[in-house]
Short mmCIF file of C-alpha atoms in Angstrom, two decimals:
data_model
loop_
_atom_site.label_atom_id
_atom_site.label_comp_id
_atom_site.label_asym_id
_atom_site.label_seq_id
_atom_site.Cartn_x
_atom_site.Cartn_y
_atom_site.Cartn_z
CA UNK X 3 -29.42 65.78 14.84
CA UNK X 4 -27.28 62.96 13.18
CA UNK X 5 -23.88 62.19 14.70
CA UNK X 6 -20.98 62.25 12.24
CA UNK X 7 -18.78 59.17 11.79
CA UNK X 8 -15.51 59.37 13.56
CA UNK X 9 -12.50 60.13 11.41
CA UNK X 10 -10.53 57.07 12.72
CA UNK X 11 -13.38 54.76 11.49
CA UNK X 12 -13.34 56.25 8.12
CA UNK X 13 -9.63 55.76 7.81
CA UNK X 14 -10.05 52.11 9.02
CA UNK X 15 -12.69 51.48 6.39
CA UNK X 16 -10.43 53.04 3.74
CA UNK X 17 -7.57 50.75 4.73
CA UNK X 18 -9.82 47.74 4.67
CA UNK X 19 -11.19 48.63 1.22
CA UNK X 20 -7.61 49.22 -0.10
CA UNK X 21 -6.51 45.89 1.28
CA UNK X 22 -9.51 44.08 -0.24
CA UNK X 23 -9.05 45.80 -3.62
CA UNK X 24 -5.31 44.83 -3.65
CA UNK X 25 -6.29 41.20 -2.86
CA UNK X 26 -8.91 41.16 -5.64
CA UNK X 27 -6.45 42.49 -8.13
CA UNK X 28 -4.18 39.56 -7.26
CA UNK X 29 -7.15 37.15 -7.60
CA UNK X 30 -7.94 38.56 -11.08
CA UNK X 31 -4.31 38.31 -12.05
CA UNK X 32 -4.24 34.62 -10.96
CA UNK X 33 -7.56 33.95 -12.79
CA UNK X 34 -6.08 35.41 -15.99
CA UNK X 35 -3.07 33.19 -15.66
CA UNK X 36 -5.25 30.26 -15.07
CA UNK X 37 -7.24 31.04 -18.20
CA UNK X 38 -4.04 31.28 -20.18
CA UNK X 39 -2.85 27.94 -18.82
CA UNK X 40 -6.08 26.10 -19.48
CA UNK X 41 -6.39 27.58 -23.02
CA UNK X 42 -2.80 26.18 -23.75
CA UNK X 43 -3.81 22.90 -22.02
CA UNK X 44 -6.89 22.63 -24.23
CA UNK X 45 -4.89 23.01 -27.38
CA UNK X 46 -2.38 20.38 -26.11
CA UNK X 47 -5.11 17.87 -25.29
CA UNK X 48 -6.90 18.48 -28.61
CA UNK X 49 -3.67 17.71 -30.47
CA UNK X 50 -3.00 14.72 -28.49
CA UNK X 51 -6.66 13.48 -29.16
CA UNK X 52 -6.11 13.92 -32.93
CA UNK X 53 -2.89 11.95 -32.83
CA UNK X 54 -4.52 9.12 -30.89
CA UNK X 55 -7.43 9.03 -33.45
CA UNK X 56 -4.94 8.80 -36.34
CA UNK X 57 -3.12 5.98 -34.43
CA UNK X 58 -6.36 4.12 -34.01
CA UNK X 59 -7.16 4.41 -37.74
CA UNK X 60 -3.75 3.14 -38.61
CA UNK X 61 -4.14 0.14 -36.24
CA UNK X 62 -7.65 -0.68 -37.56
CA UNK X 63 -6.29 -0.49 -41.19
CA UNK X 64 -3.40 -2.80 -40.35
CA UNK X 65 -5.74 -5.31 -38.81
CA UNK X 66 -8.07 -5.28 -41.77
CA UNK X 67 -5.10 -5.73 -44.21
CA UNK X 68 -3.67 -8.54 -42.04
CA UNK X 69 -7.05 -10.32 -42.32
CA UNK X 70 -7.21 -10.05 -46.04
CA UNK X 71 -3.65 -11.22 -46.60
CA UNK X 72 -4.22 -14.89 -45.42
CA UNK X 73 -7.42 -15.18 -47.54
CA UNK X 74 -5.63 -14.01 -50.76
CA UNK X 75 -2.69 -16.32 -49.91
CA UNK X 76 -5.09 -19.24 -49.27
CA UNK X 77 -6.70 -18.80 -52.63
CA UNK X 78 -3.31 -18.67 -54.29
CA UNK X 79 -2.17 -21.78 -52.40
CA UNK X 80 -5.23 -23.68 -53.51
CA UNK X 81 -4.66 -22.91 -57.19
CA UNK X 82 -0.87 -23.80 -56.89
CA UNK X 83 -1.64 -27.05 -55.05
CA UNK X 84 -4.29 -28.18 -57.59
CA UNK X 85 -2.12 -27.38 -60.52
CA UNK X 86 0.93 -29.06 -58.85
CA UNK X 87 -1.01 -32.23 -57.97
CA UNK X 88 -2.48 -32.52 -61.49
CA UNK X 89 0.98 -32.18 -63.15
CA UNK X 90 2.68 -34.67 -60.75
CA UNK X 91 -0.09 -37.25 -61.10
CA UNK X 92 0.12 -37.08 -64.92
CA UNK X 93 3.87 -37.40 -64.92
CA UNK X 94 3.75 -40.39 -62.41
CA UNK X 95 1.08 -42.22 -64.44
CA UNK X 96 3.24 -41.86 -67.62
CA UNK X 97 6.53 -42.88 -66.00
CA UNK X 98 5.57 -45.90 -63.66
CA UNK X 99 1.88 -46.92 -63.52
CA UNK X 100 2.69 -49.92 -61.16
CA UNK X 101 4.27 -47.72 -58.58
CA UNK X 102 1.34 -45.24 -58.83
CA UNK X 103 -1.04 -48.01 -57.85
CA UNK X 104 0.85 -48.91 -54.56
CA UNK X 105 1.70 -45.34 -53.53
CA UNK X 106 -0.93 -43.63 -51.34
CA UNK X 107 -2.82 -40.80 -52.72
CA UNK X 108 -1.39 -37.49 -51.73
CA UNK X 109 -3.58 -35.32 -49.48
CA UNK X 110 -5.75 -32.73 -51.24
CA UNK X 111 -5.94 -30.53 -48.12
CA UNK X 112 -4.00 -27.33 -48.77
CA UNK X 113 -1.19 -26.06 -46.37
CA UNK X 114 -2.24 -22.91 -44.58
CA UNK X 115 0.21 -20.05 -44.75
CA UNK X 116 0.07 -17.91 -41.54
CA UNK X 117 2.09 -14.72 -41.64
CA UNK X 118 4.43 -14.09 -38.72
CA UNK X 119 3.29 -11.43 -36.25
CA UNK X 120 5.85 -8.92 -35.12
CA UNK X 121 5.39 -8.57 -31.25
CA UNK X 122 7.27 -5.66 -29.67
CA UNK X 123 9.56 -6.96 -26.93
CA UNK X 124 9.97 -4.49 -24.08
CA UNK X 125 13.20 -4.82 -22.26
CA UNK X 126 12.73 -5.31 -18.44
CA UNK X 127 14.02 -2.55 -16.18
CA UNK X 128 17.29 -3.39 -14.68
CA UNK X 129 16.62 -4.06 -10.99
CA UNK X 130 19.09 -4.16 -8.18
CA UNK X 131 19.77 -7.69 -7.29
CA UNK X 132 22.22 -8.67 -4.58
CA UNK X 133 24.45 -5.84 -3.50
CA UNK X 134 26.33 -8.02 -1.07
CA UNK X 135 29.00 -8.78 -3.78
CA UNK X 136 30.11 -5.30 -4.43
CA UNK X 137 32.21 -5.94 -7.57
CA UNK X 138 29.40 -8.02 -9.25
CA UNK X 139 26.88 -5.20 -8.56
CA UNK X 140 29.25 -2.53 -9.96
CA UNK X 141 29.79 -4.41 -13.12
CA UNK X 142 26.26 -5.38 -13.50
CA UNK X 143 24.99 -1.95 -12.89
CA UNK X 144 27.28 -0.31 -15.43
CA UNK X 145 26.44 -2.84 -18.16
CA UNK X 146 22.74 -2.94 -17.41
CA UNK X 147 22.78 -6.78 -17.04
CA UNK X 148 21.39 -7.22 -13.53
CA UNK X 149 19.31 -10.35 -12.84
CA UNK X 150 15.68 -9.93 -13.56
CA UNK X 151 13.42 -9.77 -10.47
CA UNK X 152 9.76 -8.96 -10.05
CA UNK X 153 9.72 -5.28 -11.04
CA UNK X 154 7.99 -2.70 -8.87
CA UNK X 155 5.81 -1.78 -11.72
CA UNK X 156 4.32 -5.29 -11.69
CA UNK X 157 2.39 -4.51 -8.51
CA UNK X 158 1.26 -1.05 -9.40
CA UNK X 159 -2.52 -0.68 -9.24
CA UNK X 160 -4.45 0.99 -11.91
CA UNK X 161 -4.56 4.14 -9.71
CA UNK X 162 -0.82 4.18 -9.48
CA UNK X 163 -0.50 3.94 -13.23
CA UNK X 164 -2.93 6.85 -13.59
CA UNK X 165 -0.99 8.80 -11.01
CA UNK X 166 2.38 8.02 -12.82
CA UNK X 167 0.81 9.16 -16.08
CA UNK X 168 -0.43 12.32 -14.55
CA UNK X 169 2.89 12.99 -13.00
CA UNK X 170 4.58 12.62 -16.45
CA UNK X 171 2.09 15.20 -17.78
CA UNK X 172 2.95 17.41 -14.89
CA UNK X 173 6.72 17.28 -15.74
CA UNK X 174 5.82 18.09 -19.43
CA UNK X 175 3.31 20.79 -18.65
CA UNK X 176 3.58 22.59 -15.43
CA UNK X 177 0.31 22.99 -13.39
CA UNK X 178 -0.33 26.35 -11.84
CA UNK X 179 -1.20 25.18 -8.30
CA UNK X 180 -0.80 28.55 -6.66
CA UNK X 181 -4.43 29.68 -7.53
CA UNK X 182 -5.73 26.60 -5.63
CA UNK X 183 -3.82 27.03 -2.36
CA UNK X 184 -6.21 27.46 0.59
CA UNK X 185 -9.37 27.73 -1.60
CA UNK X 186 -11.13 24.48 -0.54
CA UNK X 187 -13.41 24.04 2.60
CA UNK X 188 -12.79 20.39 2.69
CA UNK X 189 -9.38 18.56 2.87
CA UNK X 190 -8.64 15.52 0.81
CA UNK X 191 -7.67 12.61 3.07
CA UNK X 192 -5.81 9.47 2.21
CA UNK X 193 -6.89 6.02 3.40
CA UNK X 194 -3.88 4.41 5.08
CA UNK X 195 -4.61 0.70 5.13
CA UNK X 196 -1.32 -0.75 6.24
CA UNK X 197 1.51 0.25 8.61
CA UNK X 198 4.55 -1.83 9.46
CA UNK X 199 7.71 -0.90 11.43
CA UNK X 200 11.07 -2.54 10.55
CA UNK X 201 14.42 -2.29 12.36
CA UNK X 202 16.49 0.46 10.87
CA UNK X 203 19.77 -1.47 11.57
CA UNK X 204 21.27 1.71 13.06
CA UNK X 205 22.90 1.63 16.44
CA UNK X 206 22.07 5.32 17.27
CA UNK X 207 19.22 7.77 16.37
CA UNK X 208 18.44 8.12 12.63
CA UNK X 209 19.17 11.50 10.99
CA UNK X 210 18.32 11.30 7.26
CA UNK X 211 16.07 9.58 4.77
CA UNK X 212 16.45 10.02 1.00
CA UNK X 213 14.85 8.21 -1.88
CA UNK X 214 16.82 7.33 -5.11
CA UNK X 215 16.10 9.66 -8.04
CA UNK X 216 16.52 6.96 -10.69
CA UNK X 217 15.47 3.71 -9.10
CA UNK X 218 12.22 3.96 -7.15
CA UNK X 219 12.87 0.77 -5.36
CA UNK X 220 15.80 2.07 -3.37
CA UNK X 221 16.12 4.53 -0.55
CA UNK X 222 18.91 5.36 1.96
CA UNK X 223 19.05 6.20 5.72
CA UNK X 224 21.80 7.59 7.92
CA UNK X 225 22.19 7.92 11.67
CA UNK X 226 24.37 9.24 14.43
CA UNK X 227 26.33 6.00 14.30
CA UNK X 228 27.90 7.20 11.08
CA UNK X 229 26.41 4.47 8.93
CA UNK X 230 24.55 4.97 5.63
CA UNK X 231 22.20 2.11 4.99
CA UNK X 232 20.68 1.13 1.58
CA UNK X 233 17.17 -0.32 1.40
CA UNK X 234 14.90 -1.98 -1.32
CA UNK X 235 11.14 -1.69 -1.17
CA UNK X 236 9.49 -5.04 -1.33
CA UNK X 237 6.48 -5.96 -3.50
CA UNK X 238 3.88 -5.90 -0.72
CA UNK X 239 4.92 -2.42 0.30
CA UNK X 240 4.87 -3.46 3.96
CA UNK X 241 8.62 -4.06 4.22
CA UNK X 242 12.03 -3.12 2.97
CA UNK X 243 15.16 -5.31 2.36
CA UNK X 244 18.41 -4.23 3.95
CA UNK X 245 21.01 -4.22 1.22
CA UNK X 246 24.17 -3.05 2.98
CA UNK X 247 25.84 -0.39 4.92
CA UNK X 248 28.76 2.01 4.63
CA UNK X 249 30.60 3.62 7.53
CA UNK X 250 30.66 7.37 6.63
CA UNK X 251 32.29 8.79 9.78
CA UNK X 252 34.79 11.51 8.90
CA UNK X 253 38.43 10.36 9.17
CA UNK X 254 39.67 12.78 11.89
CA UNK X 255 36.81 13.97 14.16
CA UNK X 256 34.67 10.86 13.41
CA UNK X 257 31.73 13.05 12.72
CA UNK X 258 28.44 11.45 11.34
CA UNK X 259 26.77 12.66 8.10
CA UNK X 260 24.58 15.70 8.95
CA UNK X 261 22.74 15.30 5.62
CA UNK X 262 22.89 13.04 2.67
CA UNK X 263 21.91 13.40 -1.15
CA UNK X 264 21.80 11.09 -4.10
CA UNK X 265 23.75 12.05 -7.22
CA UNK X 266 21.35 12.63 -10.09
CA UNK X 267 22.72 9.45 -11.78
CA UNK X 268 21.52 7.41 -8.84
CA UNK X 269 24.79 5.50 -8.53
CA UNK X 270 26.40 7.54 -5.73
CA UNK X 271 25.50 9.08 -2.38
CA UNK X 272 27.11 12.31 -0.98
CA UNK X 273 27.20 13.25 2.73
CA UNK X 274 28.16 16.43 4.53
CA UNK X 275 29.84 16.54 7.90
CA UNK X 276 31.43 19.33 10.02
CA UNK X 277 33.85 22.09 9.19
CA UNK X 278 35.59 22.12 12.58
CA UNK X 279 39.36 21.46 12.68
CA UNK X 280 41.17 19.88 9.73
CA UNK X 281 38.47 17.35 9.06
CA UNK X 282 36.96 16.33 5.70
CA UNK X 283 33.74 18.12 5.00
CA UNK X 284 32.15 16.18 2.21
CA UNK X 285 32.25 12.34 1.44
CA UNK X 286 30.84 10.16 -1.21
CA UNK X 287 30.62 6.57 -2.20
CA UNK X 288 29.29 4.34 -5.01
CA UNK X 289 26.50 1.83 -4.34
CA UNK X 290 28.93 -0.85 -5.68
CA UNK X 291 31.15 -0.19 -2.72
CA UNK X 292 28.78 -1.08 0.13
CA UNK X 293 30.69 -2.50 3.04
CA UNK X 294 34.14 -1.34 1.72
CA UNK X 295 35.41 1.40 3.90
CA UNK X 296 38.54 1.97 1.71
CA UNK X 297 36.21 3.02 -1.22
CA UNK X 298 34.77 6.05 0.58
CA UNK X 299 35.86 9.21 -1.17
CA UNK X 300 36.57 12.39 0.85
CA UNK X 301 36.82 15.68 -1.09
CA UNK X 302 40.02 17.54 -0.35
CA UNK X 303 38.43 20.92 -0.92
CA UNK X 304 37.12 22.74 2.09
CA UNK X 305 34.84 25.63 1.65
CA UNK X 306 33.21 26.09 5.03
CA UNK X 307 35.15 27.64 7.87
CA UNK X 308 33.53 26.38 11.08
CA UNK X 309 30.61 24.54 12.66
CA UNK X 310 28.13 22.10 11.17
CA UNK X 311 27.29 21.78 7.48
CA UNK X 312 23.51 21.61 7.56
CA UNK X 313 22.43 20.70 4.10
CA UNK X 314 23.50 19.36 0.67
CA UNK X 315 21.17 19.74 -2.34
CA UNK X 316 21.78 18.95 -6.02
CA UNK X 317 20.60 21.54 -8.47
CA UNK X 318 17.87 21.02 -10.92
CA UNK X 319 19.52 22.99 -13.66
CA UNK X 320 20.26 21.53 -17.18
CA UNK X 321 24.05 21.82 -17.11
CA UNK X 322 26.77 19.82 -18.61
CA UNK X 323 28.00 18.59 -15.15
CA UNK X 324 26.04 18.05 -12.06
CA UNK X 325 26.42 20.71 -9.31
CA UNK X 326 25.19 20.87 -5.67
CA UNK X 327 25.01 23.59 -2.90
CA UNK X 328 25.94 23.27 0.78
CA UNK X 329 25.11 25.65 3.65
CA UNK X 330 26.22 25.71 7.22
CA UNK X 331 26.83 27.34 10.58
CA UNK X 332 29.40 29.75 9.12
CA UNK X 333 26.61 31.66 7.38
CA UNK X 334 27.91 30.47 3.98
CA UNK X 335 26.27 29.06 0.87
CA UNK X 336 28.65 27.25 -1.41
CA UNK X 337 28.19 25.92 -4.98
CA UNK X 338 30.04 22.83 -5.92
CA UNK X 339 30.64 21.72 -9.63
CA UNK X 340 31.77 18.27 -10.83
CA UNK X 341 34.86 18.36 -13.16
CA UNK X 342 35.44 16.28 -16.25
CA UNK X 343 37.01 13.61 -14.09
CA UNK X 344 34.67 11.88 -11.72
CA UNK X 345 35.48 12.72 -8.10
CA UNK X 346 36.93 16.12 -8.86
CA UNK X 347 34.81 19.00 -7.72
CA UNK X 348 35.44 22.77 -7.73
CA UNK X 349 33.81 25.11 -5.15
CA UNK X 350 32.40 28.70 -5.55
CA UNK X 351 31.33 30.80 -2.58
CA UNK X 352 27.96 32.30 -3.45
CA UNK X 353 27.76 34.40 -0.23
CA UNK X 354 28.76 34.50 3.35
CA UNK X 355 27.36 37.87 4.44
CA UNK X 356 23.64 37.59 3.53
CA UNK X 357 22.79 35.67 6.64
CA UNK X 358 23.76 36.77 10.12
CA UNK X 359 23.41 33.32 11.57
CA UNK X 360 23.38 29.57 10.59
CA UNK X 361 22.04 28.83 7.14
CA UNK X 362 19.63 25.85 7.54
CA UNK X 363 18.68 24.97 3.97
CA UNK X 364 19.36 26.08 0.32
CA UNK X 365 17.79 24.89 -2.96
CA UNK X 366 18.04 25.81 -6.64
CA UNK X 367 15.18 27.14 -8.77
CA UNK X 368 14.09 25.17 -11.77
CA UNK X 369 13.55 28.02 -14.27
CA UNK X 370 16.75 30.01 -13.71
CA UNK X 371 20.08 29.61 -12.01
CA UNK X 372 19.33 31.07 -8.70
CA UNK X 373 19.62 29.67 -5.13
CA UNK X 374 17.11 30.39 -2.33
CA UNK X 375 18.43 29.99 1.29
CA UNK X 376 16.87 30.30 4.71
CA UNK X 377 18.49 30.64 8.09
CA UNK X 378 18.04 30.88 11.84
CA UNK X 379 18.29 34.67 11.44
CA UNK X 380 14.68 34.47 10.01
CA UNK X 381 15.87 35.61 6.61
CA UNK X 382 14.92 34.30 3.17
CA UNK X 383 17.50 35.17 0.41
CA UNK X 384 17.27 34.48 -3.25
CA UNK X 385 20.62 34.77 -4.95
CA UNK X 386 20.97 35.14 -8.74
CA UNK X 387 24.08 33.47 -9.98
CA UNK X 388 24.18 35.29 -13.31
CA UNK X 389 23.76 38.71 -11.82
CA UNK X 390 25.96 37.90 -8.84
CA UNK X 391 23.58 39.60 -6.44
CA UNK X 392 20.38 39.02 -4.37
CA UNK X 393 17.14 39.07 -6.30
CA UNK X 394 15.05 38.79 -3.15
CA UNK X 395 15.59 39.17 0.61
CA UNK X 396 13.09 39.42 3.40
CA UNK X 397 12.60 38.43 6.99
CA UNK X 398 9.97 36.29 8.77
CA UNK X 399 8.70 36.23 12.31
CA UNK X 400 10.56 33.13 13.41
CA UNK X 401 13.74 31.10 12.67
CA UNK X 402 13.75 29.23 9.46
CA UNK X 403 14.66 25.53 9.69
CA UNK X 404 14.19 24.18 6.17
CA UNK X 405 12.86 25.17 2.68
CA UNK X 406 11.60 22.96 -0.07
CA UNK X 407 10.59 23.66 -3.67
CA UNK X 408 7.31 22.14 -5.04
CA UNK X 409 7.88 19.11 -7.28
CA UNK X 410 5.12 20.29 -9.67
CA UNK X 411 5.32 24.12 -9.69
CA UNK X 412 8.56 26.15 -10.09
CA UNK X 413 7.00 29.12 -8.27
CA UNK X 414 5.63 27.54 -5.20
CA UNK X 415 7.91 26.73 -2.23
CA UNK X 416 7.59 25.78 1.46
CA UNK X 417 9.45 27.34 4.44
CA UNK X 418 9.46 25.51 7.64
CA UNK X 419 9.58 27.68 10.74
CA UNK X 420 10.10 27.03 14.50
CA UNK X 421 6.91 28.75 15.51
CA UNK X 422 4.45 26.47 17.33
CA UNK X 423 1.10 26.11 15.47
CA UNK X 424 2.46 27.88 12.36
CA UNK X 425 5.31 25.65 11.33
CA UNK X 426 4.71 25.52 7.54
CA UNK X 427 4.46 28.62 5.32
CA UNK X 428 3.72 28.50 1.58
CA UNK X 429 5.15 31.21 -0.76
CA UNK X 430 4.94 32.18 -4.40
CA UNK X 431 8.31 33.32 -5.71
CA UNK X 432 6.53 35.94 -7.81
CA UNK X 433 4.68 37.41 -4.90
CA UNK X 434 7.96 38.14 -3.04
CA UNK X 435 7.53 38.18 0.80
CA UNK X 436 3.70 37.78 0.89
CA UNK X 437 2.85 34.21 2.11
CA UNK X 438 0.03 32.24 0.42
CA UNK X 439 -0.98 30.14 3.39
CA UNK X 440 0.14 28.91 6.84
CA UNK X 441 -0.17 25.33 8.23
CA UNK X 442 0.81 23.98 11.54
CA UNK X 443 0.15 21.60 14.44
CA UNK X 444 -0.18 21.91 18.20
CA UNK X 445 2.83 21.66 20.40
CA UNK X 446 3.86 22.85 23.88
CA UNK X 447 4.68 26.57 23.84
CA UNK X 448 7.79 26.04 25.87
CA UNK X 449 8.94 23.12 23.49
CA UNK X 450 11.34 24.13 20.83
CA UNK X 451 10.85 22.91 17.27
CA UNK X 452 13.72 20.55 16.45
CA UNK X 453 15.67 21.31 13.26
CA UNK X 454 15.80 17.52 12.78
CA UNK X 455 12.06 17.48 12.18
CA UNK X 456 11.53 17.71 8.36
CA UNK X 457 8.75 18.08 5.79
CA UNK X 458 8.30 16.52 2.40
CA UNK X 459 6.18 17.16 -0.79
CA UNK X 460 4.02 14.47 -2.27
CA UNK X 461 4.83 13.61 -5.92
CA UNK X 462 1.61 15.24 -7.12
CA UNK X 463 2.33 18.47 -5.21
CA UNK X 464 -1.00 18.53 -3.39
CA UNK X 465 0.03 17.21 -0.04
CA UNK X 466 2.82 17.90 2.44
CA UNK X 467 3.87 15.51 5.20
CA UNK X 468 5.80 16.43 8.25
CA UNK X 469 7.41 14.74 11.30
CA UNK X 470 6.70 16.05 14.75
CA UNK X 471 8.04 16.10 18.30
CA UNK X 472 5.20 13.63 19.05
CA UNK X 473 5.06 10.13 17.50
CA UNK X 474 2.76 11.51 14.73
CA UNK X 475 3.04 12.09 11.01
CA UNK X 476 1.01 15.15 10.04
CA UNK X 477 -0.37 15.46 6.52
CA UNK X 478 -1.62 18.69 4.99
CA UNK X 479 -3.66 19.32 1.88
CA UNK X 480 -2.43 22.65 0.37
CA UNK X 481 -5.93 23.24 -1.16
CA UNK X 482 -7.52 23.25 2.22
CA UNK X 483 -8.20 26.64 3.78
CA UNK X 484 -7.78 25.36 7.31
CA UNK X 485 -4.51 25.65 9.20
CA UNK X 486 -4.57 22.30 10.94
CA UNK X 487 -3.35 18.84 9.46
CA UNK X 488 -6.00 17.18 7.24
CA UNK X 489 -5.00 13.99 9.04
CA UNK X 490 -2.42 12.69 11.48
CA UNK X 491 -0.97 9.22 11.43
CA UNK X 492 0.33 7.57 14.59
CA UNK X 493 2.86 5.01 13.69
CA UNK X 494 5.84 5.29 15.97
CA UNK X 495 6.65 5.18 19.73
CA UNK X 496 8.84 8.40 19.63
CA UNK X 497 9.24 11.59 17.62
CA UNK X 498 9.18 11.32 13.88
CA UNK X 499 12.00 12.99 12.03
CA UNK X 500 10.68 12.66 8.37
CA UNK X 501 8.09 11.01 6.37
CA UNK X 502 8.96 10.81 2.53
CA UNK X 503 6.51 9.97 -0.25
CA UNK X 504 7.40 7.25 -2.73
CA UNK X 505 7.57 8.60 -6.34
CA UNK X 506 5.38 6.07 -7.96
CA UNK X 507 3.74 3.85 -5.29
CA UNK X 508 1.00 4.71 -2.74
CA UNK X 509 3.65 4.50 0.08
CA UNK X 510 4.97 6.77 2.82
CA UNK X 511 8.28 5.98 4.39
CA UNK X 512 9.14 7.45 7.77
CA UNK X 513 12.09 7.44 10.20
CA UNK X 514 11.91 7.96 13.94
CA UNK X 515 14.04 8.25 17.05
CA UNK X 516 12.60 4.90 18.13
CA UNK X 517 15.26 3.40 15.52
CA UNK X 518 12.59 2.05 13.27
CA UNK X 519 11.58 2.77 9.63
CA UNK X 520 7.84 2.95 8.96
CA UNK X 521 6.24 1.64 5.86
CA UNK X 522 2.71 3.11 5.39
CA UNK X 523 0.69 2.16 2.30
CA UNK X 524 -2.46 4.04 1.44
CA UNK X 525 -5.23 4.22 -1.20
#
């Protein structure tokens, strides 16, 4: 007699099938989105191809007409020359025959007429020259009359030009990368062929590393000594030139910058400090004021109530005036808007009661005015400014230390957690709390993940780099289905805080507690 299948097994099978059906539905949805995207992409590429063909036909027709012009002019010149020489010889023979005998015979070779070619002259990109003379730099930067130097683009390889072109297309037409997350069995690795360490010029441990948004030769570092240093990438990609430093310690408590950010215009750097006491919370300075302490500007407005201000991030929204958000230990997320007069900023408290602990990071979405924040309370909160309320709120299994939006997909974002082996979690803003994939690296279970260890997206959006408590830079390929780093680069003698990707060059720049800056070039 056959034994009946237990009820618990039937229920388990039913749950498994329901889970698989739900997952397949999502896959079908993503495939449909992918079909729509590539259909639109095909139309775009076909249109671009037609335009290029028309341009080629126009260039060929201009070349053909340019060749025919000299021939017609040459024939015309020959006729004019022959008629002119005949007339002049007859006139001279009639007027003075004796003089005509002594005078040498004029050349019968006609003069060629070569039409001038219009060559388009491209203005060289203004490059930062010497920043040691502050006033000269300020004037030159504003007028765009900086001394010409070898531009960074001059040593771009063909691969870099192709990458830059692809990145430009990415900005114009967003790629749906979500469907590719965790689908590949093999990770794409980068060939690092050169690593060089240079002194950071900081007296105490480094804290921040940020690349300029408008000039890809510049980047800034900050440290516990209160200094913000400016650097310029050199041609061979193995070194950086120290351009100057500004002492950014707060005036009362002498607090160092906890985080720094470039203004979207690329001419100013902002720093956030502490909210304890009556100290200034936010400072800024212009690049033309390097080395001039009196030119540091401290905002009078104070929005945070206590503790450390953890992050500052400028918003990607297309608004009349730039704005940024700050978040800190007082559980608050604050929006700052620049006024008509440069240096005047107004503040708006977005929320202070959505997090029950310190807010570690906040960034703005690209497609709408909304701010996503994460905190030590393990919460992820998406706040809609227009509606004035939360659009999304959920809790993870471990404290959140950082969050970053993908540079190539407005729906894909990364949350960095403090759980060993599962530090990096990828999410789709449309899928709400369900994570797409989890990455991580090995570390001691009793070793806490430092909030100073940060991650960074590559410009093409396919790779993520992260510092670690060990002297390693971990690199992850988001297409890879595995959970471990696709490769790890040992370049420092102590823990690595951050490794940032250069926007147009095959270069990774890192900072470490060994007081060095790492320059890592790859192919």
